[in-house]
Amino acid sequence: MPFVDGLPGVSVLSEDKFQAWDEFVMACPEATFFHRAGWKPVIEQAFGHKTWFLYVEEDGHIQGVLPLAEINSFLFGHSLSALPFCVYGGIAAISDSARTRLDRAAQVLAAHLKVDYLEYRSFQPFHPDWPTKDLYVTFRKTIDPDAEQNMLAIPRKQRAMVRKGIKYELQSDIDQDTGRFFHAYSASVHRLGTPVFSRKYFQLLKAVFAEDCELLVITKDGNIVSAVMSFYFRDEVLPYYGGGTDAARDLAGNDFMYWELMRRACERGYRVFDFGRSKQGTGSYSFKKNWGFEPQPLFYEYQLHKAKTIPEHNPLNPKYQLFIKVWQKMPLVLANMIGPHIVKNLG
């Protein structure tokens, strides 16, 4: 491809390389679930965005990967990110040479595409000289092999909420279909005043990642209370999309749900519970702190091209407050129809 001319060893992922790519990701300490090759068809088919999954290969072996996706939106601008719709991304490599070549290729590609900015989403700073967004943190914690020890490790007030859900005799089930999950999730994000992803997106995630993508549904007397879609990677479990119906608050449905996910993961031998990304100063940030998890900074770094400042496409931006209030009052059916057309361009 034109942009990799003069960049020896840098290639764009094709379907015949998916297995080799994923084998590298599973073995590379820097890689995450969001580096997996499956995100390429998910982003392309769910949102229609162009992807550029770059890798460096030496002697037939992949040395580094960088999954990138391009979003070109009239409302939200033109970006190249690693990786939109994902909390982690950036370069995953086993050598400085591969890392340098992938970084250079991404910058050349960004210039070639004439984007507003290039974005890396990483655990560690990679370009300290680039502008960064001091907004997001993640919550990760090693869990004990003994489920009861994990219960006792939850701070007292939060543990009482979990036991409240147990007292109400909430039940948990694993679904293969996204129907019940989507019902709880869409109701939850509507209350928050944010657009919902399409059900097609969640169906693709389940189809592409199969058993590594799990739907846990919480019910009371057969009625759905809450649900969460989680990803499994190596020895980690990551609850990624979740929500509850109106009944969830009174029944401590979300508290019970995350405990049940932790308990099940513990019994299956998983050792890291990744509570995921939150914005500082938000309710989800406080909720995760209440579980005894400590925030760890995420480094979202931007190389500005056509843009003059880094993007602020998030609900904390004051200019979106009116939109949020209007969205909360919109009928759920209508919000579920319109939402996917907006959120696909936010990334």
mmCIF file of C-alpha atoms in Angstrom:
data_model
loop_
_atom_site.group_PDB
_atom_site.id
_atom_site.type_symbol
_atom_site.label_atom_id
_atom_site.label_comp_id
_atom_site.label_asym_id
_atom_site.label_seq_id
_atom_site.Cartn_x
_atom_site.Cartn_y
_atom_site.Cartn_z
ATOM 1 C CA MET A 1 0.000 0.000 0.000
ATOM 2 C CA PRO A 2 1.269 3.532 -0.777
ATOM 3 C CA PHE A 3 1.718 4.728 2.778
ATOM 4 C CA VAL A 4 4.077 1.884 3.721
ATOM 5 C CA ASP A 5 6.422 2.537 0.825
ATOM 6 C CA GLY A 6 9.836 3.072 2.346
ATOM 7 C CA LEU A 7 8.775 1.397 5.610
ATOM 8 C CA PRO A 8 10.301 -2.079 5.287
ATOM 9 C CA GLY A 9 8.730 -4.855 7.298
ATOM 10 C CA VAL A 10 5.451 -3.031 8.025
ATOM 11 C CA SER A 11 2.365 -4.779 6.670
ATOM 12 C CA VAL A 12 -1.417 -4.436 6.864
ATOM 13 C CA LEU A 13 -3.301 -7.359 8.376
ATOM 14 C CA SER A 14 -5.141 -9.671 5.977
ATOM 15 C CA GLU A 15 -7.475 -12.496 6.933
ATOM 16 C CA ASP A 16 -4.893 -15.201 6.310
ATOM 17 C CA LYS A 17 -2.738 -13.631 9.049
ATOM 18 C CA PHE A 18 -5.428 -13.496 11.757
ATOM 19 C CA GLN A 19 -4.194 -16.628 13.524
ATOM 20 C CA ALA A 20 -0.543 -15.518 13.553
ATOM 21 C CA TRP A 21 -1.598 -12.071 14.774
ATOM 22 C CA ASP A 22 -3.642 -13.511 17.652
ATOM 23 C CA GLU A 23 -0.914 -15.955 18.604
ATOM 24 C CA PHE A 24 1.451 -13.000 18.941
ATOM 25 C CA VAL A 25 -1.115 -11.024 20.967
ATOM 26 C CA MET A 26 -1.663 -13.892 23.390
ATOM 27 C CA ALA A 27 2.094 -14.148 24.002
ATOM 28 C CA CYS A 28 3.043 -10.459 24.053
ATOM 29 C CA PRO A 29 3.062 -8.956 27.592
ATOM 30 C CA GLU A 30 2.079 -5.512 26.267
ATOM 31 C CA ALA A 31 -0.965 -6.761 24.372
ATOM 32 C CA THR A 32 -4.551 -6.686 25.603
ATOM 33 C CA PHE A 33 -7.874 -8.143 24.538
ATOM 34 C CA PHE A 34 -8.324 -5.008 22.433
ATOM 35 C CA HIS A 35 -5.333 -5.916 20.289
ATOM 36 C CA ARG A 36 -7.039 -9.058 18.997
ATOM 37 C CA ALA A 37 -7.592 -9.370 15.253
ATOM 38 C CA GLY A 38 -11.330 -9.821 15.752
ATOM 39 C CA TRP A 39 -11.765 -6.097 16.335
ATOM 40 C CA LYS A 40 -11.004 -5.522 12.658
ATOM 41 C CA PRO A 41 -14.199 -7.190 11.304
ATOM 42 C CA VAL A 42 -16.243 -5.955 14.273
ATOM 43 C CA ILE A 43 -15.395 -2.286 13.650
ATOM 44 C CA GLU A 44 -15.717 -2.611 9.890
ATOM 45 C CA GLN A 45 -19.053 -4.439 9.929
ATOM 46 C CA ALA A 46 -20.711 -2.747 12.905
ATOM 47 C CA PHE A 47 -19.716 0.833 12.100
ATOM 48 C CA GLY A 48 -18.450 0.873 8.515
ATOM 49 C CA HIS A 49 -15.111 2.407 9.452
ATOM 50 C CA LYS A 50 -11.840 1.769 7.646
ATOM 51 C CA THR A 51 -9.277 -0.165 9.699
ATOM 52 C CA TRP A 52 -5.510 -0.320 9.398
ATOM 53 C CA PHE A 53 -4.143 -3.175 11.506
ATOM 54 C CA LEU A 54 -0.375 -2.829 11.125
ATOM 55 C CA TYR A 55 2.245 -5.383 12.041
ATOM 56 C CA VAL A 56 5.997 -5.880 11.781
ATOM 57 C CA GLU A 57 7.356 -9.278 10.807
ATOM 58 C CA GLU A 58 10.901 -10.595 10.823
ATOM 59 C CA ASP A 59 11.914 -14.040 9.559
ATOM 60 C CA GLY A 60 8.256 -15.031 9.339
ATOM 61 C CA HIS A 61 7.457 -14.064 12.954
ATOM 62 C CA ILE A 62 5.408 -11.074 14.051
ATOM 63 C CA GLN A 63 7.369 -8.711 16.295
ATOM 64 C CA GLY A 64 4.766 -6.048 16.952
ATOM 65 C CA VAL A 65 1.190 -4.978 16.185
ATOM 66 C CA LEU A 66 -0.749 -1.729 16.071
ATOM 67 C CA PRO A 67 -4.514 -1.911 15.443
ATOM 68 C CA LEU A 68 -5.792 1.383 14.034
ATOM 69 C CA ALA A 69 -9.213 2.532 12.863
ATOM 70 C CA GLU A 70 -10.159 5.682 10.992
ATOM 71 C CA ILE A 71 -13.316 7.645 11.838
ATOM 72 C CA ASN A 72 -14.316 10.460 9.500
ATOM 73 C CA SER A 73 -17.341 12.265 10.908
ATOM 74 C CA PHE A 74 -18.894 15.593 9.963
ATOM 75 C CA LEU A 75 -19.909 16.153 13.598
ATOM 76 C CA PHE A 76 -16.923 14.763 15.494
ATOM 77 C CA GLY A 77 -13.996 15.121 13.135
ATOM 78 C CA HIS A 78 -11.496 12.899 11.355
ATOM 79 C CA SER A 79 -9.321 10.650 13.514
ATOM 80 C CA LEU A 80 -6.971 7.682 13.427
ATOM 81 C CA SER A 81 -6.977 5.823 16.743
ATOM 82 C CA ALA A 82 -5.579 2.744 18.436
ATOM 83 C CA LEU A 83 -8.278 1.792 19.046
ATOM 84 C CA PRO A 84 -11.718 3.451 18.986
ATOM 85 C CA PHE A 85 -14.481 1.711 20.968
ATOM 86 C CA CYS A 86 -11.724 0.139 23.084
ATOM 87 C CA VAL A 87 -10.204 1.305 26.364
ATOM 88 C CA TYR A 88 -6.679 0.076 25.647
ATOM 89 C CA GLY A 89 -4.663 0.022 22.457
ATOM 90 C CA GLY A 90 -1.455 1.507 21.180
ATOM 91 C CA ILE A 91 1.586 -0.438 20.080
ATOM 92 C CA ALA A 92 2.259 -3.926 21.425
ATOM 93 C CA ALA A 93 5.736 -5.121 20.510
ATOM 94 C CA ILE A 94 8.584 -7.312 21.718
ATOM 95 C CA SER A 95 11.407 -5.181 20.326
ATOM 96 C CA ASP A 96 12.249 -1.489 20.200
ATOM 97 C CA SER A 97 12.845 -1.812 16.467
ATOM 98 C CA ALA A 98 9.313 -3.080 15.825
ATOM 99 C CA ARG A 99 7.852 -0.434 18.120
ATOM 100 C CA THR A 100 9.687 2.359 16.329
ATOM 101 C CA ARG A 101 8.678 1.145 12.880
ATOM 102 C CA LEU A 102 5.020 0.826 13.822
ATOM 103 C CA ASP A 103 5.011 4.278 15.384
ATOM 104 C CA ARG A 104 6.574 5.791 12.300
ATOM 105 C CA ALA A 105 4.100 3.962 10.039
ATOM 106 C CA ALA A 106 1.139 5.260 12.059
ATOM 107 C CA GLN A 107 2.381 8.837 11.807
ATOM 108 C CA VAL A 108 2.966 8.495 8.073
ATOM 109 C CA LEU A 109 -0.515 7.013 7.663
ATOM 110 C CA ALA A 110 -2.091 9.824 9.698
ATOM 111 C CA ALA A 111 -0.431 12.402 7.466
ATOM 112 C CA HIS A 112 -1.420 10.455 4.348
ATOM 113 C CA LEU A 113 -5.076 10.369 5.446
ATOM 114 C CA LYS A 114 -5.007 14.062 6.470
ATOM 115 C CA VAL A 115 -6.660 13.317 9.809
ATOM 116 C CA ASP A 116 -7.242 15.805 12.591
ATOM 117 C CA TYR A 117 -5.231 13.714 15.023
ATOM 118 C CA LEU A 118 -3.571 10.357 15.722
ATOM 119 C CA GLU A 119 -4.457 8.783 19.085
ATOM 120 C CA TYR A 120 -2.833 6.036 21.174
ATOM 121 C CA ARG A 121 -4.650 4.575 24.200
ATOM 122 C CA SER A 122 -2.104 2.949 26.475
ATOM 123 C CA PHE A 123 -1.234 1.829 30.002
ATOM 124 C CA GLN A 124 2.129 3.588 29.815
ATOM 125 C CA PRO A 125 3.217 6.891 28.250
ATOM 126 C CA PHE A 126 4.832 6.427 24.852
ATOM 127 C CA HIS A 127 5.134 10.000 23.597
ATOM 128 C CA PRO A 128 5.556 12.295 26.631
ATOM 129 C CA ASP A 129 5.911 15.226 24.228
ATOM 130 C CA TRP A 130 2.430 14.700 22.753
ATOM 131 C CA PRO A 131 -0.678 16.286 24.295
ATOM 132 C CA THR A 132 -2.459 13.858 26.604
ATOM 133 C CA LYS A 133 -5.923 13.626 28.117
ATOM 134 C CA ASP A 134 -5.876 13.458 31.927
ATOM 135 C CA LEU A 135 -9.407 12.086 32.212
ATOM 136 C CA TYR A 136 -9.507 8.302 32.185
ATOM 137 C CA VAL A 137 -8.321 5.753 34.700
ATOM 138 C CA THR A 138 -8.678 2.006 34.851
ATOM 139 C CA PHE A 139 -9.360 -0.300 37.787
ATOM 140 C CA ARG A 140 -7.547 -3.637 37.858
ATOM 141 C CA LYS A 141 -7.018 -5.999 40.765
ATOM 142 C CA THR A 142 -5.691 -9.499 41.383
ATOM 143 C CA ILE A 143 -8.415 -11.696 42.856
ATOM 144 C CA ASP A 144 -7.943 -14.516 45.344
ATOM 145 C CA PRO A 145 -8.421 -18.172 44.314
ATOM 146 C CA ASP A 146 -10.875 -18.441 47.228
ATOM 147 C CA ALA A 147 -14.247 -16.807 46.465
ATOM 148 C CA GLU A 148 -14.967 -16.117 50.146
ATOM 149 C CA GLN A 149 -11.694 -14.200 50.480
ATOM 150 C CA ASN A 150 -12.776 -12.016 47.583
ATOM 151 C CA MET A 151 -16.057 -11.314 49.338
ATOM 152 C CA LEU A 152 -14.220 -10.319 52.514
ATOM 153 C CA ALA A 153 -11.877 -8.072 50.514
ATOM 154 C CA ILE A 154 -14.826 -5.893 49.428
ATOM 155 C CA PRO A 155 -15.158 -2.885 51.782
ATOM 156 C CA ARG A 156 -17.928 -3.246 54.344
ATOM 157 C CA LYS A 157 -20.548 -0.902 52.878
ATOM 158 C CA GLN A 158 -20.189 -2.304 49.378
ATOM 159 C CA ARG A 159 -20.159 -5.862 50.725
ATOM 160 C CA ALA A 160 -23.507 -5.108 52.377
ATOM 161 C CA MET A 161 -24.937 -4.191 48.971
ATOM 162 C CA VAL A 162 -23.735 -7.473 47.493
ATOM 163 C CA ARG A 163 -25.296 -9.392 50.371
ATOM 164 C CA LYS A 164 -28.519 -7.433 49.806
ATOM 165 C CA GLY A 165 -28.695 -8.825 46.273
ATOM 166 C CA ILE A 166 -28.024 -12.321 47.606
ATOM 167 C CA LYS A 167 -30.787 -11.847 50.197
ATOM 168 C CA TYR A 168 -33.257 -10.976 47.441
ATOM 169 C CA GLU A 169 -32.417 -14.360 45.877
ATOM 170 C CA LEU A 170 -31.302 -12.919 42.564
ATOM 171 C CA GLN A 171 -30.369 -15.516 39.977
ATOM 172 C CA SER A 172 -27.638 -15.510 37.343
ATOM 173 C CA ASP A 173 -27.590 -17.137 33.918
ATOM 174 C CA ILE A 174 -25.260 -17.195 30.942
ATOM 175 C CA ASP A 175 -26.937 -16.231 27.656
ATOM 176 C CA GLN A 176 -25.816 -16.959 24.124
ATOM 177 C CA ASP A 177 -28.270 -14.446 22.659
ATOM 178 C CA THR A 178 -27.918 -10.676 23.183
ATOM 179 C CA GLY A 179 -31.645 -9.990 23.636
ATOM 180 C CA ARG A 180 -31.949 -9.793 27.420
ATOM 181 C CA PHE A 181 -28.573 -8.109 27.767
ATOM 182 C CA PHE A 182 -29.520 -5.412 25.258
ATOM 183 C CA HIS A 183 -32.782 -4.739 27.080
ATOM 184 C CA ALA A 184 -30.961 -3.985 30.358
ATOM 185 C CA TYR A 185 -28.028 -2.167 28.748
ATOM 186 C CA SER A 186 -30.112 0.132 26.537
ATOM 187 C CA ALA A 187 -32.403 1.100 29.426
ATOM 188 C CA SER A 188 -29.375 1.962 31.551
ATOM 189 C CA VAL A 189 -27.552 4.183 29.058
ATOM 190 C CA HIS A 190 -30.824 5.918 28.208
ATOM 191 C CA ARG A 191 -31.178 6.954 31.856
ATOM 192 C CA LEU A 192 -27.657 8.387 31.658
ATOM 193 C CA GLY A 193 -28.588 10.367 28.550
ATOM 194 C CA THR A 194 -26.038 8.784 26.233
ATOM 195 C CA PRO A 195 -26.632 7.164 22.827
ATOM 196 C CA VAL A 196 -26.794 3.384 22.660
ATOM 197 C CA PHE A 197 -24.765 1.078 20.437
ATOM 198 C CA SER A 198 -26.707 -1.014 17.951
ATOM 199 C CA ARG A 199 -27.704 -4.532 18.863
ATOM 200 C CA LYS A 200 -25.823 -5.616 15.703
ATOM 201 C CA TYR A 201 -22.586 -4.464 17.342
ATOM 202 C CA PHE A 202 -23.124 -6.713 20.350
ATOM 203 C CA GLN A 203 -24.164 -9.619 18.135
ATOM 204 C CA LEU A 204 -20.907 -9.237 16.200
ATOM 205 C CA LEU A 205 -18.844 -9.133 19.393
ATOM 206 C CA LYS A 206 -20.445 -12.358 20.559
ATOM 207 C CA ALA A 207 -20.100 -14.044 17.166
ATOM 208 C CA VAL A 208 -16.474 -13.012 16.597
ATOM 209 C CA PHE A 209 -15.087 -13.611 20.081
ATOM 210 C CA ALA A 210 -17.364 -16.576 20.909
ATOM 211 C CA GLU A 211 -16.608 -18.038 24.357
ATOM 212 C CA ASP A 212 -14.223 -15.183 25.153
ATOM 213 C CA CYS A 213 -17.259 -12.884 25.117
ATOM 214 C CA GLU A 214 -19.802 -13.765 27.783
ATOM 215 C CA LEU A 215 -23.291 -12.495 28.601
ATOM 216 C CA LEU A 216 -24.200 -12.734 32.274
ATOM 217 C CA VAL A 217 -27.837 -11.944 33.038
ATOM 218 C CA ILE A 218 -29.311 -11.340 36.510
ATOM 219 C CA THR A 219 -33.006 -12.047 37.111
ATOM 220 C CA LYS A 220 -35.581 -11.927 39.890
ATOM 221 C CA ASP A 221 -38.575 -14.273 39.587
ATOM 222 C CA GLY A 222 -37.779 -14.667 35.905
ATOM 223 C CA ASN A 223 -37.668 -10.919 35.223
ATOM 224 C CA ILE A 224 -34.467 -9.317 34.019
ATOM 225 C CA VAL A 225 -32.746 -7.042 36.525
ATOM 226 C CA SER A 226 -29.294 -6.398 35.047
ATOM 227 C CA ALA A 227 -26.798 -7.798 32.569
ATOM 228 C CA VAL A 228 -23.155 -7.477 31.603
ATOM 229 C CA MET A 229 -21.057 -8.399 28.571
ATOM 230 C CA SER A 230 -17.543 -9.434 29.639
ATOM 231 C CA PHE A 231 -14.359 -10.266 27.774
ATOM 232 C CA TYR A 232 -11.868 -12.967 28.809
ATOM 233 C CA PHE A 233 -8.182 -12.705 27.938
ATOM 234 C CA ARG A 234 -5.415 -14.895 29.307
ATOM 235 C CA ASP A 235 -6.077 -14.916 33.087
ATOM 236 C CA GLU A 236 -8.239 -11.777 33.075
ATOM 237 C CA VAL A 237 -11.953 -11.027 33.024
ATOM 238 C CA LEU A 238 -13.143 -7.596 31.926
ATOM 239 C CA PRO A 239 -16.815 -6.577 32.370
ATOM 240 C CA TYR A 240 -17.128 -4.170 29.467
ATOM 241 C CA TYR A 241 -20.754 -3.278 28.761
ATOM 242 C CA GLY A 242 -23.346 -3.499 31.503
ATOM 243 C CA GLY A 243 -26.571 -2.026 32.745
ATOM 244 C CA GLY A 244 -29.690 -2.530 34.755
ATOM 245 C CA THR A 245 -33.429 -2.042 34.498
ATOM 246 C CA ASP A 246 -35.381 0.253 36.806
ATOM 247 C CA ALA A 247 -35.588 -2.604 39.320
ATOM 248 C CA ALA A 248 -31.799 -2.906 39.636
ATOM 249 C CA ARG A 249 -31.348 -0.097 42.162
ATOM 250 C CA ASP A 250 -33.862 -1.423 44.724
ATOM 251 C CA LEU A 251 -32.611 -5.000 44.350
ATOM 252 C CA ALA A 252 -28.883 -4.144 44.340
ATOM 253 C CA GLY A 253 -28.847 -5.818 40.947
ATOM 254 C CA ASN A 254 -25.612 -4.312 39.636
ATOM 255 C CA ASP A 255 -23.780 -4.982 42.903
ATOM 256 C CA PHE A 256 -24.836 -8.611 42.842
ATOM 257 C CA MET A 257 -24.027 -8.859 39.123
ATOM 258 C CA TYR A 258 -20.391 -7.816 39.465
ATOM 259 C CA TRP A 259 -19.926 -10.019 42.490
ATOM 260 C CA GLU A 260 -21.414 -12.968 40.634
ATOM 261 C CA LEU A 261 -19.091 -12.317 37.700
ATOM 262 C CA MET A 262 -16.103 -12.172 40.048
ATOM 263 C CA ARG A 263 -17.184 -15.348 41.854
ATOM 264 C CA ARG A 264 -17.677 -17.288 38.635
ATOM 265 C CA ALA A 265 -14.360 -16.055 37.182
ATOM 266 C CA CYS A 266 -12.529 -16.976 40.387
ATOM 267 C CA GLU A 267 -13.925 -20.496 40.344
ATOM 268 C CA ARG A 268 -12.841 -20.882 36.709
ATOM 269 C CA GLY A 269 -9.267 -19.947 37.559
ATOM 270 C CA TYR A 270 -9.115 -16.345 36.385
ATOM 271 C CA ARG A 271 -6.835 -14.188 38.503
ATOM 272 C CA VAL A 272 -7.304 -10.577 37.370
ATOM 273 C CA PHE A 273 -10.568 -8.650 37.555
ATOM 274 C CA ASP A 274 -10.391 -5.641 35.238
ATOM 275 C CA PHE A 275 -13.210 -3.282 36.203
ATOM 276 C CA GLY A 276 -12.397 -1.184 33.154
ATOM 277 C CA ARG A 277 -12.176 2.487 32.340
ATOM 278 C CA SER A 278 -13.943 5.321 34.141
ATOM 279 C CA LYS A 279 -13.787 9.078 33.909
ATOM 280 C CA GLN A 280 -12.423 10.751 37.009
ATOM 281 C CA GLY A 281 -15.097 12.366 39.142
ATOM 282 C CA THR A 282 -17.989 10.254 37.845
ATOM 283 C CA GLY A 283 -20.383 7.831 39.512
ATOM 284 C CA SER A 284 -18.745 4.791 37.948
ATOM 285 C CA TYR A 285 -15.366 5.969 39.286
ATOM 286 C CA SER A 286 -16.776 6.137 42.825
ATOM 287 C CA PHE A 287 -18.564 2.799 42.431
ATOM 288 C CA LYS A 288 -15.340 0.988 41.558
ATOM 289 C CA LYS A 289 -13.429 2.718 44.354
ATOM 290 C CA ASN A 290 -16.118 1.483 46.731
ATOM 291 C CA TRP A 291 -15.205 -2.081 45.731
ATOM 292 C CA GLY A 292 -11.667 -1.517 47.000
ATOM 293 C CA PHE A 293 -10.096 -1.043 43.562
ATOM 294 C CA GLU A 294 -7.478 1.669 43.132
ATOM 295 C CA PRO A 295 -7.445 3.834 39.991
ATOM 296 C CA GLN A 296 -4.528 3.507 37.595
ATOM 297 C CA PRO A 297 -3.927 6.285 35.042
ATOM 298 C CA LEU A 298 -4.461 5.670 31.352
ATOM 299 C CA PHE A 299 -2.383 7.564 28.834
ATOM 300 C CA TYR A 300 -4.402 8.789 25.873
ATOM 301 C CA GLU A 301 -1.811 10.563 23.724
ATOM 302 C CA TYR A 302 -2.503 12.686 20.642
ATOM 303 C CA GLN A 303 -0.373 13.740 17.734
ATOM 304 C CA LEU A 304 -2.231 16.747 16.361
ATOM 305 C CA HIS A 305 -2.334 17.056 12.595
ATOM 306 C CA LYS A 306 -5.132 19.320 11.347
ATOM 307 C CA ALA A 307 -6.623 19.771 14.830
ATOM 308 C CA LYS A 308 -5.452 22.575 17.106
ATOM 309 C CA THR A 309 -6.562 20.956 20.380
ATOM 310 C CA ILE A 310 -7.282 17.422 21.623
ATOM 311 C CA PRO A 311 -10.897 16.197 21.270
ATOM 312 C CA GLU A 312 -13.369 16.379 24.163
ATOM 313 C CA HIS A 313 -16.172 14.115 22.944
ATOM 314 C CA ASN A 314 -17.460 12.961 26.326
ATOM 315 C CA PRO A 315 -20.508 13.600 28.541
ATOM 316 C CA LEU A 316 -18.490 15.755 30.960
ATOM 317 C CA ASN A 317 -18.047 18.394 28.261
ATOM 318 C CA PRO A 318 -20.445 21.231 29.247
ATOM 319 C CA LYS A 319 -21.578 21.744 25.656
ATOM 320 C CA TYR A 320 -23.258 18.304 25.683
ATOM 321 C CA GLN A 321 -25.365 18.882 28.817
ATOM 322 C CA LEU A 322 -28.467 20.075 26.961
ATOM 323 C CA PHE A 323 -28.203 17.152 24.566
ATOM 324 C CA ILE A 324 -28.036 14.728 27.518
ATOM 325 C CA LYS A 325 -31.167 16.200 29.121
ATOM 326 C CA VAL A 326 -33.094 15.999 25.854
ATOM 327 C CA TRP A 327 -31.909 12.429 25.262
ATOM 328 C CA GLN A 328 -33.066 11.307 28.705
ATOM 329 C CA LYS A 329 -36.598 12.491 27.908
ATOM 330 C CA MET A 330 -36.710 10.815 24.508
ATOM 331 C CA PRO A 331 -38.785 7.584 24.298
ATOM 332 C CA LEU A 332 -36.510 4.555 24.642
ATOM 333 C CA VAL A 333 -37.630 3.048 21.346
ATOM 334 C CA LEU A 334 -36.746 6.224 19.475
ATOM 335 C CA ALA A 335 -33.417 6.575 21.317
ATOM 336 C CA ASN A 336 -32.506 3.017 20.344
ATOM 337 C CA MET A 337 -33.235 3.828 16.701
ATOM 338 C CA ILE A 338 -31.255 7.071 16.548
ATOM 339 C CA GLY A 339 -28.459 6.324 19.008
ATOM 340 C CA PRO A 340 -26.386 3.911 16.900
ATOM 341 C CA HIS A 341 -26.057 6.498 14.108
ATOM 342 C CA ILE A 342 -24.490 8.953 16.567
ATOM 343 C CA VAL A 343 -22.353 6.732 18.769
ATOM 344 C CA LYS A 344 -20.641 4.979 15.854
ATOM 345 C CA ASN A 345 -18.776 8.231 15.145
ATOM 346 C CA LEU A 346 -17.678 8.875 18.725
ATOM 347 C CA GLY A 347 -15.285 5.943 19.142
#
